[in-house]
Structure formats: C-alpha cells, structure tokens
Amino acid sequence: MTTRPGGRSARVRAAVLDATYAELVERGYLGLTVENVAARAGVHKTTVYRRWATIDLLIADALDSSRDTGWPAPDTGSVEGDLIAIADEIVTVFADPARRAVPEAVVTAALHSGRARQAKRDFYAARHDQAAAVVRRAVQRDELPPGTDAVELIRLTCAPLYYRIFITGEPVDHATAERSARAALAAARAGLLRTWDATGPVSSPSRTAVDRLR
Amino acid sequence: MTTRPGGRSARVRAAVLDATYAELVERGYLGLTVENVAARAGVHKTTVYRRWATIDLLIADALDSSRDTGWPAPDTGSVEGDLIAIADEIVTVFADPARRAVPEAVVTAALHSGRARQAKRDFYAARHDQAAAVVRRAVQRDELPPGTDAVELIRLTCAPLYYRIFITGEPVDHATAERSARAALAAARAGLLRTWDATGPVSSPSRTAVDRLR
C-alpha cells in the first residue's frame, strides 16, 4: 500500500473520516458502526478494521484530522466583542442537531477510550491556542492587564456554556453567551487571571500582586 | 406486588439502585448490564427488566433517588471560602476513580436517553439550589450586591472545573478550584450577575443598571 501524501492510503483515510462525520451526524455515537462507515466511504470493511479497530479510534482520528484546519479567530475590534463572538459560536453549534452530534460523540468516546481522550485533549488545546489570539491582542493594546493568562480567559468564557450543555442540561442562547464572556472578562480585568506581575512569576495564577499586598 | 413505603417493592428498588451504583463504580457505563445489576442485588433479572428496561433507566432512577438526599452546603464564614469549598468538593470527587464513575456514567446516559437527561437536569437543579444558600446568605450580609443571581454564581464557580474534566481533559486541583471560585466572585461583585436592580427586574441578567446608563 502506498503511503505517499495524496496516494491511495490518504484518499481512503479522507473518505473514511468524512464518512465517520456523516454517520455521526445521522446516527449519533451509539448508531456508529465500522460497517456503516465502510459502506458510506465505499471501501471494504476489513480495510477500515485494519486501520481503525473500534469506532472510538475512528472518532479520535477524525478529530485529529480536523484539529489543524484553520479556525478564524473573531476580530470585532474589542476583546469583549471577540469573546462574545467565541461564546456565540458555541451556542450556534449546539443549536444545530447535526453539528452538535460530533462534540457529543467526542465526549462519549473520550470517556471510554484513552486514544479518543488524547485526541480530544489535543483538539481543545489547539482551539484554545487559536482563540487566545484575541486575548493576546487585547493585552498588547492595553485592554487587559499584562500577564493575563490568555488561554484561561478563553476557558472561563466557554466553560459556562459547556457546563449547561453537557452537565446541567440547561439551555444556552445569546444572553448566556454574553454573560459568560462578560463574567470571564471581569475576572481578567480584576487581575485574577495573571500568570505573572511586575515582580516576576506568581506561584499560582490566583495569587496576584494585590493578594500578596494584603 | 405491594407498593407501600418500606414494602417489598421499595426494598427491591433500594437493592437494585445500590447495585447500580456499585456496578458503575466497578465497571463503568459500558460495563453496566441489567444482568449484573440483578445478580448483585440478589433479584431475578426479569424483576429488573420489568421495571427498568435499559441501563439508562437504571442510572436515571438511581440519580432520582439520590437527588433529595441531604447535601450540606459549606459554611466557612465568607462567601469566598464557601465557593472555594464547593469547587474543592468537585476536585475531590473527580480525583477518586470510584466516585467519578457515577457522574461520568450520568453524562453518557443523558446523551442517549431522554429519561436520563431529565434525571440529570433535576439532579443538578436540586444541587444548585442547595449550594445557592451560600450566596443568598452572602447577599443578606452585604458581601454581594442585592439581586445577585445565586444559582448563576454557583454555575460560574463549578463550570470551569467540569469544563476541564469533561471537555478539555485538563487536570483540576485546589489552585484551579480557588481560581474558579474567585473569578466567579469577581463577576458577581462587578454586578454582572444581578437579575434586578433598584429600578426593577432587568430584561436579561447581563443587562445591569451600568449597561443601561451607557
């Protein structure tokens, strides 16, 4: 079997991973089978089994393949606008039954499979890093205190939405997105997300100069 | 079959739901079977199937039965201490592989079963309401602005921990718990979580008097 980029192996992988996404959207995690993925991809099921023994491995590889695709960070002119846009995108994805099927399957797969867990971790690390660009830019233009932990501000913006969606089962909408972003921003502006201050690194991100002056 | 409280039916239910928890701890969601639950509870499997046709229904009923058990809200003397204690408890639960098996199974079951989804929603609503006592007390003693949405402050305290545990797969520890609680508190103190102000109810929790004066 050739392994050169663009060769048969790469085409098979692309077809199988596309089919994995399409099957997830149509049937969800519990309805996903290697047989159906193979049929949809137009390849023999042994071809799929040889490379992806379980559906969790299919999901992990599909996630890996989408991780490094471009994700354009918003650029609204203010960090508040950017964070609200990031939060709004989560609301939009989960309002669409087709699009929400993928993250739901990923969360389920990661609870059962170490390989899927690693793929999920890598995926969110990559997305956090991409989204953190809006925070780094805001620090540069003095909208936020120097040393603000950019990824932590992204986490705090997204967390209340995922918490409602996956944990409490409460609805999310634009008002929820706006409130999450503003709450996260209030913490950053209060200096609670700084990883260092004028005297050097702080031992814990919650220990700011203000805390130590008390 | 008798249905009087404390009768055979109640004893069977208690035994089956206890067995469900024990099986979840030992085998996790994918290892849970009605047969194993019946064997552990010492009842015939048709007795279990008649009342709980699927493992998702077992999980939902187990969650319902634990929902109204007492959960003592912390009382450390300050709202910051109380919120950190609530966040720390999440860290403690998920540091223990036995204890984390239950919420992990609940999240998985809720993705597949409407009945489990409802049980999860009811469970977290009850816990939020119990935990919100620490916020209501803080408002009474003027630690927080009047009209602070008590449940929303609890959500913002817990969300960053659940986000790391279930979504990004990042570690949680005492420092994470402390930072989550303090960030949530900063938003509340900035008045971002108020549901009403001196002029009456605000249309959205993110619209405070400050916003409307702009």
JSON list of N, CA, C and O in Angstrom, two decimals, chain A residues 133-158:
[
{"chain": "A", "resi": 133, "resn": "ALA", "atom": "N", "xyz": [-5.60, 34.12, 20.70]},
{"chain": "A", "resi": 133, "resn": "ALA", "atom": "CA", "xyz": [-5.05, 35.26, 19.95]},
{"chain": "A", "resi": 133, "resn": "ALA", "atom": "C", "xyz": [-5.81, 36.54, 20.26]},
{"chain": "A", "resi": 133, "resn": "ALA", "atom": "O", "xyz": [-5.21, 37.62, 20.33]},
{"chain": "A", "resi": 134, "resn": "VAL", "atom": "N", "xyz": [-7.13, 36.45, 20.47]},
{"chain": "A", "resi": 134, "resn": "VAL", "atom": "CA", "xyz": [-7.91, 37.67, 20.74]},
{"chain": "A", "resi": 134, "resn": "VAL", "atom": "C", "xyz": [-7.51, 38.28, 22.09]},
{"chain": "A", "resi": 134, "resn": "VAL", "atom": "O", "xyz": [-7.57, 39.50, 22.26]},
{"chain": "A", "resi": 135, "resn": "VAL", "atom": "N", "xyz": [-7.10, 37.44, 23.03]},
{"chain": "A", "resi": 135, "resn": "VAL", "atom": "CA", "xyz": [-6.69, 37.94, 24.35]},
{"chain": "A", "resi": 135, "resn": "VAL", "atom": "C", "xyz": [-5.29, 38.54, 24.28]},
{"chain": "A", "resi": 135, "resn": "VAL", "atom": "O", "xyz": [-5.04, 39.62, 24.82]},
{"chain": "A", "resi": 136, "resn": "ARG", "atom": "N", "xyz": [-4.39, 37.85, 23.57]},
{"chain": "A", "resi": 136, "resn": "ARG", "atom": "CA", "xyz": [-3.02, 38.36, 23.46]},
{"chain": "A", "resi": 136, "resn": "ARG", "atom": "C", "xyz": [-3.03, 39.74, 22.79]},
{"chain": "A", "resi": 136, "resn": "ARG", "atom": "O", "xyz": [-2.31, 40.66, 23.19]},
{"chain": "A", "resi": 137, "resn": "ARG", "atom": "N", "xyz": [-3.88, 39.89, 21.77]},
{"chain": "A", "resi": 137, "resn": "ARG", "atom": "CA", "xyz": [-4.03, 41.17, 21.08]},
{"chain": "A", "resi": 137, "resn": "ARG", "atom": "C", "xyz": [-4.55, 42.24, 22.05]},
{"chain": "A", "resi": 137, "resn": "ARG", "atom": "O", "xyz": [-4.10, 43.38, 22.05]},
{"chain": "A", "resi": 138, "resn": "ALA", "atom": "N", "xyz": [-5.51, 41.85, 22.90]},
{"chain": "A", "resi": 138, "resn": "ALA", "atom": "CA", "xyz": [-6.10, 42.81, 23.85]},
{"chain": "A", "resi": 138, "resn": "ALA", "atom": "C", "xyz": [-5.08, 43.26, 24.89]},
{"chain": "A", "resi": 138, "resn": "ALA", "atom": "O", "xyz": [-5.08, 44.43, 25.31]},
{"chain": "A", "resi": 139, "resn": "VAL", "atom": "N", "xyz": [-4.20, 42.34, 25.30]},
{"chain": "A", "resi": 139, "resn": "VAL", "atom": "CA", "xyz": [-3.15, 42.71, 26.26]},
{"chain": "A", "resi": 139, "resn": "VAL", "atom": "C", "xyz": [-2.21, 43.72, 25.59]},
{"chain": "A", "resi": 139, "resn": "VAL", "atom": "O", "xyz": [-1.84, 44.74, 26.18]},
{"chain": "A", "resi": 140, "resn": "GLN", "atom": "N", "xyz": [-1.87, 43.44, 24.30]},
{"chain": "A", "resi": 140, "resn": "GLN", "atom": "CA", "xyz": [-0.98, 44.35, 23.57]},
{"chain": "A", "resi": 140, "resn": "GLN", "atom": "C", "xyz": [-1.56, 45.76, 23.45]},
{"chain": "A", "resi": 140, "resn": "GLN", "atom": "O", "xyz": [-0.84, 46.74, 23.51]},
{"chain": "A", "resi": 141, "resn": "ARG", "atom": "N", "xyz": [-2.89, 45.88, 23.27]},
{"chain": "A", "resi": 141, "resn": "ARG", "atom": "CA", "xyz": [-3.46, 47.22, 23.14]},
{"chain": "A", "resi": 141, "resn": "ARG", "atom": "C", "xyz": [-4.00, 47.73, 24.48]},
{"chain": "A", "resi": 141, "resn": "ARG", "atom": "O", "xyz": [-4.87, 48.61, 24.51]},
{"chain": "A", "resi": 142, "resn": "ASP", "atom": "N", "xyz": [-3.50, 47.17, 25.57]},
{"chain": "A", "resi": 142, "resn": "ASP", "atom": "CA", "xyz": [-3.80, 47.64, 26.93]},
{"chain": "A", "resi": 142, "resn": "ASP", "atom": "C", "xyz": [-5.27, 47.56, 27.32]},
{"chain": "A", "resi": 142, "resn": "ASP", "atom": "O", "xyz": [-5.73, 48.29, 28.20]},
{"chain": "A", "resi": 143, "resn": "GLU", "atom": "N", "xyz": [-6.01, 46.63, 26.70]},
{"chain": "A", "resi": 143, "resn": "GLU", "atom": "CA", "xyz": [-7.39, 46.40, 27.15]},
{"chain": "A", "resi": 143, "resn": "GLU", "atom": "C", "xyz": [-7.42, 45.52, 28.39]},
{"chain": "A", "resi": 143, "resn": "GLU", "atom": "O", "xyz": [-8.43, 45.45, 29.08]},
{"chain": "A", "resi": 144, "resn": "LEU", "atom": "N", "xyz": [-6.35, 44.75, 28.59]},
{"chain": "A", "resi": 144, "resn": "LEU", "atom": "CA", "xyz": [-6.30, 43.80, 29.72]},
{"chain": "A", "resi": 144, "resn": "LEU", "atom": "C", "xyz": [-4.94, 43.92, 30.40]},
{"chain": "A", "resi": 144, "resn": "LEU", "atom": "O", "xyz": [-3.96, 44.32, 29.77]},
{"chain": "A", "resi": 145, "resn": "PRO", "atom": "N", "xyz": [-4.87, 43.55, 31.70]},
{"chain": "A", "resi": 145, "resn": "PRO", "atom": "CA", "xyz": [-3.59, 43.67, 32.43]},
{"chain": "A", "resi": 145, "resn": "PRO", "atom": "C", "xyz": [-2.50, 42.81, 31.79]},
{"chain": "A", "resi": 145, "resn": "PRO", "atom": "O", "xyz": [-2.78, 41.70, 31.31]},
{"chain": "A", "resi": 146, "resn": "PRO", "atom": "N", "xyz": [-1.25, 43.31, 31.79]},
{"chain": "A", "resi": 146, "resn": "PRO", "atom": "CA", "xyz": [-0.14, 42.49, 31.29]},
{"chain": "A", "resi": 146, "resn": "PRO", "atom": "C", "xyz": [-0.06, 41.20, 32.10]},
{"chain": "A", "resi": 146, "resn": "PRO", "atom": "O", "xyz": [-0.35, 41.20, 33.30]},
{"chain": "A", "resi": 147, "resn": "GLY", "atom": "N", "xyz": [0.32, 40.12, 31.44]},
{"chain": "A", "resi": 147, "resn": "GLY", "atom": "CA", "xyz": [0.45, 38.85, 32.14]},
{"chain": "A", "resi": 147, "resn": "GLY", "atom": "C", "xyz": [-0.84, 38.07, 32.25]},
{"chain": "A", "resi": 147, "resn": "GLY", "atom": "O", "xyz": [-0.88, 37.00, 32.86]},
{"chain": "A", "resi": 148, "resn": "THR", "atom": "N", "xyz": [-1.93, 38.61, 31.66]},
{"chain": "A", "resi": 148, "resn": "THR", "atom": "CA", "xyz": [-3.20, 37.86, 31.69]},
{"chain": "A", "resi": 148, "resn": "THR", "atom": "C", "xyz": [-3.02, 36.51, 30.99]},
{"chain": "A", "resi": 148, "resn": "THR", "atom": "O", "xyz": [-2.49, 36.45, 29.88]},
{"chain": "A", "resi": 149, "resn": "ASP", "atom": "N", "xyz": [-3.46, 35.44, 31.64]},
{"chain": "A", "resi": 149, "resn": "ASP", "atom": "CA", "xyz": [-3.37, 34.09, 31.07]},
{"chain": "A", "resi": 149, "resn": "ASP", "atom": "C", "xyz": [-4.43, 33.98, 29.97]},
{"chain": "A", "resi": 149, "resn": "ASP", "atom": "O", "xyz": [-5.63, 33.85, 30.24]},
{"chain": "A", "resi": 150, "resn": "ALA", "atom": "N", "xyz": [-3.97, 34.05, 28.72]},
{"chain": "A", "resi": 150, "resn": "ALA", "atom": "CA", "xyz": [-4.89, 34.15, 27.57]},
{"chain": "A", "resi": 150, "resn": "ALA", "atom": "C", "xyz": [-5.77, 32.91, 27.46]},
{"chain": "A", "resi": 150, "resn": "ALA", "atom": "O", "xyz": [-6.99, 33.01, 27.24]},
{"chain": "A", "resi": 151, "resn": "VAL", "atom": "N", "xyz": [-5.18, 31.74, 27.62]},
{"chain": "A", "resi": 151, "resn": "VAL", "atom": "CA", "xyz": [-5.96, 30.50, 27.50]},
{"chain": "A", "resi": 151, "resn": "VAL", "atom": "C", "xyz": [-6.97, 30.38, 28.63]},
{"chain": "A", "resi": 151, "resn": "VAL", "atom": "O", "xyz": [-8.11, 29.95, 28.43]},
{"chain": "A", "resi": 152, "resn": "GLU", "atom": "N", "xyz": [-6.58, 30.82, 29.83]},
{"chain": "A", "resi": 152, "resn": "GLU", "atom": "CA", "xyz": [-7.52, 30.73, 30.96]},
{"chain": "A", "resi": 152, "resn": "GLU", "atom": "C", "xyz": [-8.74, 31.63, 30.72]},
{"chain": "A", "resi": 152, "resn": "GLU", "atom": "O", "xyz": [-9.87, 31.24, 31.06]},
{"chain": "A", "resi": 153, "resn": "LEU", "atom": "N", "xyz": [-8.53, 32.78, 30.11]},
{"chain": "A", "resi": 153, "resn": "LEU", "atom": "CA", "xyz": [-9.69, 33.64, 29.82]},
{"chain": "A", "resi": 153, "resn": "LEU", "atom": "C", "xyz": [-10.61, 32.98, 28.79]},
{"chain": "A", "resi": 153, "resn": "LEU", "atom": "O", "xyz": [-11.84, 33.07, 28.89]},
{"chain": "A", "resi": 154, "resn": "ILE", "atom": "N", "xyz": [-10.03, 32.28, 27.82]},
{"chain": "A", "resi": 154, "resn": "ILE", "atom": "CA", "xyz": [-10.85, 31.54, 26.86]},
{"chain": "A", "resi": 154, "resn": "ILE", "atom": "C", "xyz": [-11.62, 30.42, 27.56]},
{"chain": "A", "resi": 154, "resn": "ILE", "atom": "O", "xyz": [-12.82, 30.22, 27.33]},
{"chain": "A", "resi": 155, "resn": "ARG", "atom": "N", "xyz": [-10.93, 29.69, 28.45]},
{"chain": "A", "resi": 155, "resn": "ARG", "atom": "CA", "xyz": [-11.62, 28.62, 29.20]},
{"chain": "A", "resi": 155, "resn": "ARG", "atom": "C", "xyz": [-12.81, 29.17, 29.97]},
{"chain": "A", "resi": 155, "resn": "ARG", "atom": "O", "xyz": [-13.90, 28.62, 29.92]},
{"chain": "A", "resi": 156, "resn": "LEU", "atom": "N", "xyz": [-12.60, 30.28, 30.69]},
{"chain": "A", "resi": 156, "resn": "LEU", "atom": "CA", "xyz": [-13.68, 30.82, 31.52]},
{"chain": "A", "resi": 156, "resn": "LEU", "atom": "C", "xyz": [-14.84, 31.33, 30.66]},
{"chain": "A", "resi": 156, "resn": "LEU", "atom": "O", "xyz": [-15.98, 31.35, 31.10]},
{"chain": "A", "resi": 157, "resn": "THR", "atom": "N", "xyz": [-14.54, 31.78, 29.45]},
{"chain": "A", "resi": 157, "resn": "THR", "atom": "CA", "xyz": [-15.59, 32.23, 28.53]},
{"chain": "A", "resi": 157, "resn": "THR", "atom": "C", "xyz": [-16.45, 31.07, 28.05]},
{"chain": "A", "resi": 157, "resn": "THR", "atom": "O", "xyz": [-17.68, 31.16, 27.98]},
{"chain": "A", "resi": 158, "resn": "CYS", "atom": "N", "xyz": [-15.80, 29.96, 27.72]},
{"chain": "A", "resi": 158, "resn": "CYS", "atom": "CA", "xyz": [-16.50, 28.81, 27.14]},
{"chain": "A", "resi": 158, "resn": "CYS", "atom": "C", "xyz": [-17.16, 27.91, 28.19]},
{"chain": "A", "resi": 158, "resn": "CYS", "atom": "O", "xyz": [-18.20, 27.30, 27.94]}
]
